[in-house]
């Protein structure tokens, strides 16, 4: 039981005990008999048990013999992490190359056009360039 449930149970018990003095004797006798019957039917709390053979821990290579295949257990963790890191590096490099090529295309287009200097100061022209870069 968590703390809230335990506090609620204590409050209910206290409220029921306060009204116990005002009940007739026959009612209290029946309640005592019902409580005794309920307690006799309650099962004893038994701890749950599980059978685990030696070496049944996470990261163990199972029935493979110790030193010969111990590197297999380590590679089961290291190899996926290594593949993930290499993949992330590859994605980062690809994105950087894409960004560089797009910027180079915009620079080449701007440099090859014959525009007056006032065009580069126009905010609409900057918006046009940013739209072309996407």
XYZ file of N, CA, C and O in Angstrom:
536
model
N 0.846 -1.174 0.000
C 0.000 0.000 0.000
C 0.891 1.237 0.000
O 1.914 1.273 0.674
N 0.466 2.226 -0.720
C 1.226 3.460 -0.684
C 0.774 4.312 0.504
O -0.147 3.966 1.238
N 1.429 5.412 0.694
C 1.208 6.251 1.868
C -0.211 6.816 1.915
O -0.831 6.885 2.977
N -0.754 7.226 0.753
C -2.111 7.795 0.727
C -3.155 6.751 1.127
O -4.077 7.044 1.890
N -3.011 5.524 0.609
C -3.966 4.470 0.937
C -3.897 4.107 2.417
O -4.925 3.864 3.058
N -2.693 4.074 2.959
C -2.529 3.744 4.368
C -3.154 4.819 5.262
O -3.855 4.499 6.238
N -2.955 6.088 4.917
C -3.575 7.177 5.681
C -5.102 7.106 5.615
O -5.784 7.329 6.611
N -5.630 6.793 4.433
C -7.083 6.666 4.282
C -7.618 5.526 5.144
O -8.652 5.657 5.803
N -6.905 4.399 5.164
C -7.342 3.256 5.966
C -7.347 3.611 7.453
O -8.277 3.234 8.188
N -6.343 4.345 7.904
C -6.309 4.766 9.304
C -7.472 5.697 9.633
O -8.080 5.599 10.702
N -7.794 6.604 8.732
C -8.902 7.534 8.968
C -10.239 6.792 9.034
O -11.087 7.090 9.877
N -10.427 5.821 8.131
C -11.674 5.042 8.139
C -11.779 4.244 9.435
O -12.838 4.193 10.083
N -10.682 3.616 9.844
C -10.690 2.830 11.080
C -11.019 3.715 12.279
O -11.811 3.345 13.142
N -10.428 4.903 12.308
C -10.685 5.824 13.424
C -12.157 6.258 13.446
O -12.787 6.309 14.514
N -12.723 6.552 12.282
C -14.130 6.967 12.220
C -15.057 5.834 12.657
O -16.062 6.070 13.346
N -14.739 4.609 12.271
C -15.575 3.470 12.673
C -15.445 3.196 14.161
O -16.429 2.833 14.826
N -14.251 3.358 14.709
C -14.060 3.119 16.145
C -14.772 4.163 16.995
O -15.177 3.878 18.118
N -14.921 5.394 16.501
C -15.628 6.438 17.254
C -17.094 6.078 17.437
O -17.671 6.315 18.498
N -17.726 5.474 16.434
C -19.144 5.120 16.519
C -19.386 3.780 17.180
O -20.533 3.373 17.367
N -18.333 3.059 17.555
C -18.461 1.721 18.123
C -19.151 1.736 19.495
O -19.892 0.814 19.832
N -18.964 2.791 20.268
C -19.541 2.862 21.607
C -21.066 2.992 21.577
O -21.743 2.626 22.537
N -21.604 3.485 20.492
C -23.058 3.724 20.400
C -23.810 2.544 19.778
O -25.033 2.613 19.645
N -23.125 1.467 19.417
C -23.789 0.307 18.818
C -24.302 -0.635 19.907
O -23.694 -0.764 20.974
N -25.413 -1.346 19.608
C -25.916 -2.333 20.579
C -24.949 -3.520 20.700
O -24.149 -3.793 19.800
N -25.021 -4.237 21.777
C -24.112 -5.354 22.061
C -24.245 -6.464 21.027
O -23.257 -7.101 20.639
N -25.465 -6.740 20.558
C -25.647 -7.812 19.572
C -24.935 -7.477 18.259
O -24.358 -8.351 17.619
N -24.947 -6.216 17.885
C -24.273 -5.796 16.644
C -22.763 -5.926 16.785
O -22.087 -6.407 15.880
N -22.232 -5.523 17.921
C -20.777 -5.627 18.114
C -20.334 -7.083 18.152
O -19.260 -7.423 17.664
N -21.193 -7.978 18.708
C -20.855 -9.403 18.723
C -20.822 -9.974 17.302
O -19.939 -10.758 16.953
N -21.811 -9.588 16.495
C -21.827 -10.060 15.097
C -20.628 -9.532 14.325
O -20.023 -10.237 13.515
N -20.256 -8.254 14.551
C -19.091 -7.678 13.885
C -17.804 -8.385 14.308
O -16.921 -8.651 13.483
N -17.696 -8.724 15.598
C -16.510 -9.435 16.079
C -16.432 -10.825 15.448
O -15.351 -11.291 15.070
N -17.568 -11.503 15.318
C -17.577 -12.833 14.696
C -17.216 -12.742 13.213
O -16.458 -13.576 12.682
N -17.721 -11.723 12.527
C -17.408 -11.551 11.102
C -15.917 -11.244 10.913
O -15.273 -11.727 9.969
N -15.360 -10.438 11.806
C -13.929 -10.106 11.718
C -13.080 -11.349 11.944
O -12.111 -11.594 11.231
N -13.447 -12.156 12.929
C -12.697 -13.386 13.203
C -12.759 -14.328 12.006
O -11.750 -14.970 11.644
N -13.921 -14.426 11.366
C -14.057 -15.299 10.188
C -13.212 -14.773 9.031
O -12.574 -15.554 8.304
N -13.190 -13.460 8.860
C -12.401 -12.876 7.767
C -10.910 -13.083 7.992
O -10.158 -13.395 7.056
N -10.472 -12.946 9.235
C -9.047 -13.137 9.526
C -8.653 -14.588 9.342
O -7.561 -14.894 8.857
N -9.533 -15.522 9.686
C -9.206 -16.944 9.526
C -9.106 -17.340 8.056
O -8.367 -18.262 7.697
N -9.848 -16.661 7.168
C -9.807 -16.978 5.736
C -8.672 -16.277 5.002
O -8.387 -16.596 3.855
N -8.031 -15.311 5.659
C -6.955 -14.553 4.998
C -5.755 -15.470 4.781
O -5.322 -16.185 5.666
N -5.227 -15.438 3.561
C -4.048 -16.229 3.251
C -2.814 -15.548 3.824
O -2.719 -14.326 3.850
N -1.884 -16.333 4.234
C -0.621 -15.780 4.734
C 0.163 -15.215 3.560
O 0.157 -15.760 2.456
N 0.837 -14.097 3.806
C 1.657 -13.490 2.755
C 2.892 -14.356 2.535
O 3.697 -14.559 3.447
N 3.010 -14.867 1.338
C 4.164 -15.707 1.014
C 5.022 -14.977 -0.010
O 4.499 -14.420 -0.987
N 6.334 -14.946 0.184
C 7.189 -14.285 -0.807
C 7.198 -15.079 -2.105
O 7.150 -16.308 -2.096
N 7.189 -14.380 -3.215
C 7.226 -15.060 -4.500
C 8.659 -15.465 -4.793
O 9.605 -14.733 -4.509
N 8.824 -16.629 -5.371
C 10.145 -17.165 -5.631
C 10.290 -17.449 -7.120
O 9.346 -17.811 -7.796
N 11.512 -17.288 -7.582
C 11.814 -17.586 -8.982
C 13.118 -18.354 -9.029
O 14.051 -18.077 -8.269
N 13.203 -19.296 -9.917
C 14.400 -20.100 -10.069
C 15.281 -19.466 -11.137
O 14.840 -19.246 -12.259
N 16.504 -19.174 -10.761
C 17.445 -18.591 -11.709
C 18.734 -19.389 -11.662
O 19.307 -19.595 -10.595
N 19.147 -19.850 -12.815
C 20.393 -20.608 -12.853
C 21.575 -19.660 -12.830
O 21.440 -18.458 -13.018
N 22.739 -20.207 -12.617
C 23.939 -19.384 -12.560
C 24.187 -18.743 -13.915
O 24.054 -19.363 -14.951
N 24.551 -17.476 -13.901
C 24.865 -16.779 -15.141
C 23.648 -16.279 -15.882
O 23.707 -16.073 -17.075
N 22.534 -16.103 -15.209
C 21.323 -15.639 -15.880
C 21.164 -14.131 -15.733
O 20.077 -13.621 -15.602
N 22.263 -13.405 -15.742
C 22.212 -11.959 -15.605
C 22.290 -11.296 -16.966
O 22.769 -11.876 -17.933
N 21.859 -10.061 -17.024
C 21.897 -9.318 -18.284
C 23.332 -9.126 -18.738
O 24.222 -8.852 -17.943
N 23.577 -9.274 -20.008
C 24.917 -9.106 -20.558
C 25.729 -10.380 -20.554
O 26.839 -10.414 -21.066
N 25.214 -11.447 -19.980
C 25.922 -12.715 -19.980
C 25.693 -13.401 -21.315
O 24.614 -13.351 -21.886
N 26.685 -14.081 -21.794
C 26.593 -14.706 -23.109
C 25.899 -16.051 -23.062
O 25.952 -16.809 -24.013
N 25.264 -16.389 -21.973
C 24.525 -17.633 -21.880
C 25.423 -18.795 -21.515
O 26.226 -18.704 -20.590
N 25.320 -19.904 -22.236
C 26.095 -21.101 -21.927
C 27.469 -21.100 -22.565
O 28.189 -22.071 -22.468
N 27.811 -20.054 -23.270
C 29.128 -20.002 -23.877
C 30.176 -19.909 -22.785
O 30.007 -19.221 -21.794
N 31.287 -20.598 -22.963
C 32.271 -20.633 -21.889
C 32.974 -19.306 -21.750
O 33.265 -18.629 -22.723
N 33.270 -18.948 -20.518
C 33.785 -17.690 -20.027
C 34.719 -16.890 -20.909
O 34.307 -16.019 -21.639
N 36.012 -17.136 -20.848
C 37.007 -16.250 -21.444
C 36.978 -16.282 -22.971
O 37.284 -15.282 -23.615
N 36.615 -17.397 -23.544
C 36.657 -17.521 -24.997
C 35.681 -16.570 -25.671
O 36.011 -15.939 -26.672
N 34.478 -16.457 -25.127
C 33.456 -15.644 -25.776
C 33.063 -14.411 -24.960
O 32.007 -13.848 -25.176
N 33.894 -14.003 -24.006
C 33.535 -12.843 -23.199
C 33.486 -11.572 -24.041
O 32.741 -10.646 -23.740
N 34.252 -11.504 -25.100
C 34.236 -10.319 -25.960
C 32.921 -10.210 -26.721
O 32.522 -9.112 -27.110
N 32.205 -11.328 -26.907
C 30.899 -11.270 -27.586
C 29.889 -10.472 -26.758
O 29.106 -9.698 -27.306
N 29.925 -10.645 -25.453
C 29.015 -9.894 -24.587
C 29.292 -8.408 -24.643
O 28.387 -7.589 -24.669
N 30.568 -8.055 -24.670
C 30.930 -6.636 -24.738
C 30.580 -6.045 -26.096
O 30.147 -4.900 -26.184
N 30.780 -6.809 -27.147
C 30.481 -6.314 -28.485
C 28.980 -6.135 -28.685
O 28.564 -5.321 -29.506
N 28.180 -6.874 -27.943
C 26.735 -6.715 -28.032
C 26.283 -5.329 -27.593
O 25.228 -4.868 -27.978
N 27.093 -4.659 -26.784
C 26.771 -3.306 -26.345
C 27.545 -2.286 -27.158
O 27.009 -1.266 -27.589
N 28.815 -2.547 -27.391
C 29.692 -1.568 -28.036
C 29.377 -1.419 -29.524
O 29.373 -0.304 -30.048
N 29.109 -2.508 -30.201
C 28.896 -2.458 -31.652
C 27.697 -1.586 -32.047
O 27.839 -0.728 -32.925
N 26.519 -1.734 -31.429
C 25.415 -0.840 -31.802
C 25.713 0.632 -31.507
O 25.334 1.510 -32.283
N 26.398 0.892 -30.396
C 26.756 2.282 -30.089
C 27.729 2.834 -31.126
O 27.618 3.985 -31.546
N 28.676 2.021 -31.548
C 29.642 2.448 -32.556
C 28.952 2.729 -33.888
O 29.235 3.735 -34.543
N 28.034 1.867 -34.278
C 27.279 2.080 -35.522
C 26.449 3.358 -35.432
O 26.371 4.139 -36.396
N 25.851 3.607 -34.272
C 25.058 4.817 -34.084
C 25.921 6.067 -34.214
O 25.541 7.020 -34.901
N 27.089 6.071 -33.581
C 27.970 7.239 -33.648
C 28.457 7.470 -35.074
O 28.455 8.608 -35.570
N 28.846 6.422 -35.764
C 29.312 6.562 -37.155
C 28.176 7.067 -38.045
O 28.384 7.931 -38.907
N 26.975 6.568 -37.831
C 25.822 7.041 -38.606
C 25.528 8.506 -38.363
O 25.248 9.259 -39.302
N 25.599 8.936 -37.107
C 25.351 10.351 -36.797
C 26.425 11.243 -37.419
O 26.112 12.320 -37.925
N 27.673 10.814 -37.411
C 28.750 11.584 -38.045
C 28.510 11.680 -39.547
O 28.682 12.737 -40.155
N 28.097 10.568 -40.166
C 27.813 10.573 -41.600
C 26.678 11.520 -41.951
O 26.752 12.257 -42.944
N 25.612 11.510 -41.156
C 24.482 12.409 -41.406
C 24.914 13.861 -41.256
O 24.547 14.719 -42.075
N 25.713 14.160 -40.249
C 26.194 15.526 -40.036
C 27.042 15.991 -41.217
O 26.864 17.112 -41.710
N 27.942 15.130 -41.707
C 28.787 15.497 -42.849
C 27.940 15.732 -44.100
O 28.193 16.670 -44.873
N 26.950 14.883 -44.323
C 26.080 15.032 -45.483
C 25.328 16.361 -45.428
O 25.247 17.087 -46.431
N 24.783 16.697 -44.249
C 24.058 17.961 -44.104
C 24.987 19.155 -44.314
O 24.591 20.153 -44.923
N 26.203 19.083 -43.824
C 27.159 20.171 -44.019
C 27.494 20.339 -45.501
O 27.587 21.464 -46.009
N 27.700 19.231 -46.206
C 27.986 19.311 -47.653
C 26.815 19.926 -48.411
O 27.013 20.734 -49.335
N 25.584 19.547 -48.041
C 24.402 20.121 -48.687
C 24.336 21.625 -48.446
O 24.056 22.392 -49.368
N 24.590 22.056 -47.231
C 24.540 23.475 -46.896
C 25.618 24.241 -47.658
O 25.351 25.331 -48.199
N 26.805 23.683 -47.752
C 27.896 24.351 -48.474
C 27.575 24.470 -49.955
O 27.791 25.524 -50.577
N 27.020 23.410 -50.552
C 26.715 23.466 -51.989
C 25.588 24.466 -52.280
O 25.629 25.180 -53.292
N 24.575 24.547 -51.397
C 23.499 25.517 -51.603
C 24.025 26.947 -51.478
O 23.649 27.826 -52.268
N 24.880 27.179 -50.502
C 25.463 28.514 -50.331
C 26.336 28.879 -51.528
O 26.315 30.026 -52.004
N 27.084 27.906 -52.060
C 27.932 28.165 -53.221
C 27.089 28.491 -54.447
O 27.459 29.367 -55.244
N 25.955 27.815 -54.611
C 25.074 28.115 -55.743
C 24.527 29.533 -55.655
O 24.470 30.256 -56.662
N 24.123 29.942 -54.468
C 23.599 31.306 -54.294
C 24.692 32.327 -54.551
O 24.477 33.332 -55.251
N 25.887 32.079 -54.016
C 26.997 33.009 -54.239
C 27.346 33.112 -55.717
O 27.590 34.210 -56.240
N 27.358 31.979 -56.412
C 27.678 31.992 -57.840
C 26.604 32.752 -58.617
O 26.909 33.513 -59.545
N 25.333 32.563 -58.253
C 24.258 33.255 -58.950
C 24.328 34.758 -58.699
O 24.118 35.562 -59.620
N 24.637 35.161 -57.478
C 24.733 36.578 -57.155
C 25.928 37.205 -57.860
O 25.850 38.304 -58.400
N 27.042 36.503 -57.881
C 28.253 37.055 -58.490
C 28.171 37.106 -60.014
O 28.785 37.956 -60.644
N 27.430 36.208 -60.616
C 27.344 36.195 -62.077
C 26.344 37.222 -62.604
O 26.421 37.613 -63.766
N 25.375 37.643 -61.796
C 24.407 38.652 -62.225
C 25.029 40.038 -62.186
O 25.927 40.325 -61.410
N 24.495 40.893 -63.064
C 24.941 42.280 -63.067
C 23.856 43.120 -62.408
O 22.953 43.626 -63.060
N 23.946 43.238 -61.102
C 22.966 43.997 -60.339
C 23.625 45.256 -59.786
O 24.801 45.258 -59.433
N 22.833 46.307 -59.661
C 23.385 47.502 -59.020
C 23.558 47.252 -57.523
O 22.913 46.376 -56.932
N 24.402 48.012 -56.872
C 24.658 47.830 -55.449
C 23.420 48.059 -54.602
O 23.263 47.468 -53.533
N 22.503 48.914 -55.050
C 21.284 49.185 -54.278
C 20.402 47.944 -54.171
O 19.622 47.811 -53.225
N 20.513 46.996 -55.092
C 19.704 45.777 -55.037
C 20.091 44.924 -53.836
O 19.242 44.266 -53.232
N 21.361 44.943 -53.480
C 21.803 44.146 -52.333
C 21.334 44.753 -51.006
O 21.270 44.054 -50.002
N 20.994 46.019 -50.987
C 20.526 46.668 -49.774
C 19.014 46.536 -49.594
O 18.490 46.820 -48.525
N 18.314 46.088 -50.614
C 16.860 45.948 -50.572
C 16.483 44.718 -49.734
O 17.005 43.625 -49.930
N 15.528 44.887 -48.802
C 15.099 43.768 -47.944
C 14.347 42.710 -48.757
O 14.424 41.523 -48.448
N 13.637 43.125 -49.748
C 12.928 42.163 -50.588
C 13.889 41.265 -51.346
O 13.634 40.082 -51.541
N 15.015 41.829 -51.765
C 16.030 41.040 -52.449
C 16.635 39.994 -51.504
O 16.868 38.842 -51.879
N 16.839 40.366 -50.255
C 17.352 39.416 -49.256
C 16.349 38.292 -49.027
O 16.719 37.113 -48.884
N 15.062 38.622 -49.007
C 14.028 37.592 -48.861
C 14.015 36.672 -50.072
O 13.863 35.465 -49.955
N 14.203 37.253 -51.253
C 14.262 36.461 -52.488
C 15.448 35.489 -52.424
O 15.314 34.309 -52.763
N 16.583 35.969 -51.974
C 17.764 35.104 -51.893
C 17.550 33.979 -50.885
O 17.944 32.826 -51.116
N 16.914 34.292 -49.763
C 16.680 33.243 -48.774
C 15.676 32.217 -49.287
O 15.781 31.036 -49.001
N 14.681 32.667 -50.076
C 13.722 31.722 -50.675
C 14.408 30.829 -51.712
O 14.079 29.665 -51.847
N 15.345 31.380 -52.446
C 16.048 30.595 -53.447
C 16.975 29.569 -52.825
O 17.233 28.530 -53.401
N 17.450 29.849 -51.628
C 18.356 28.933 -50.928
C 17.662 27.717 -50.368
O 18.279 26.715 -50.076
N 16.355 27.750 -50.187
C 15.639 26.622 -49.578
C 15.323 25.544 -50.543
O 15.315 25.360 -51.581
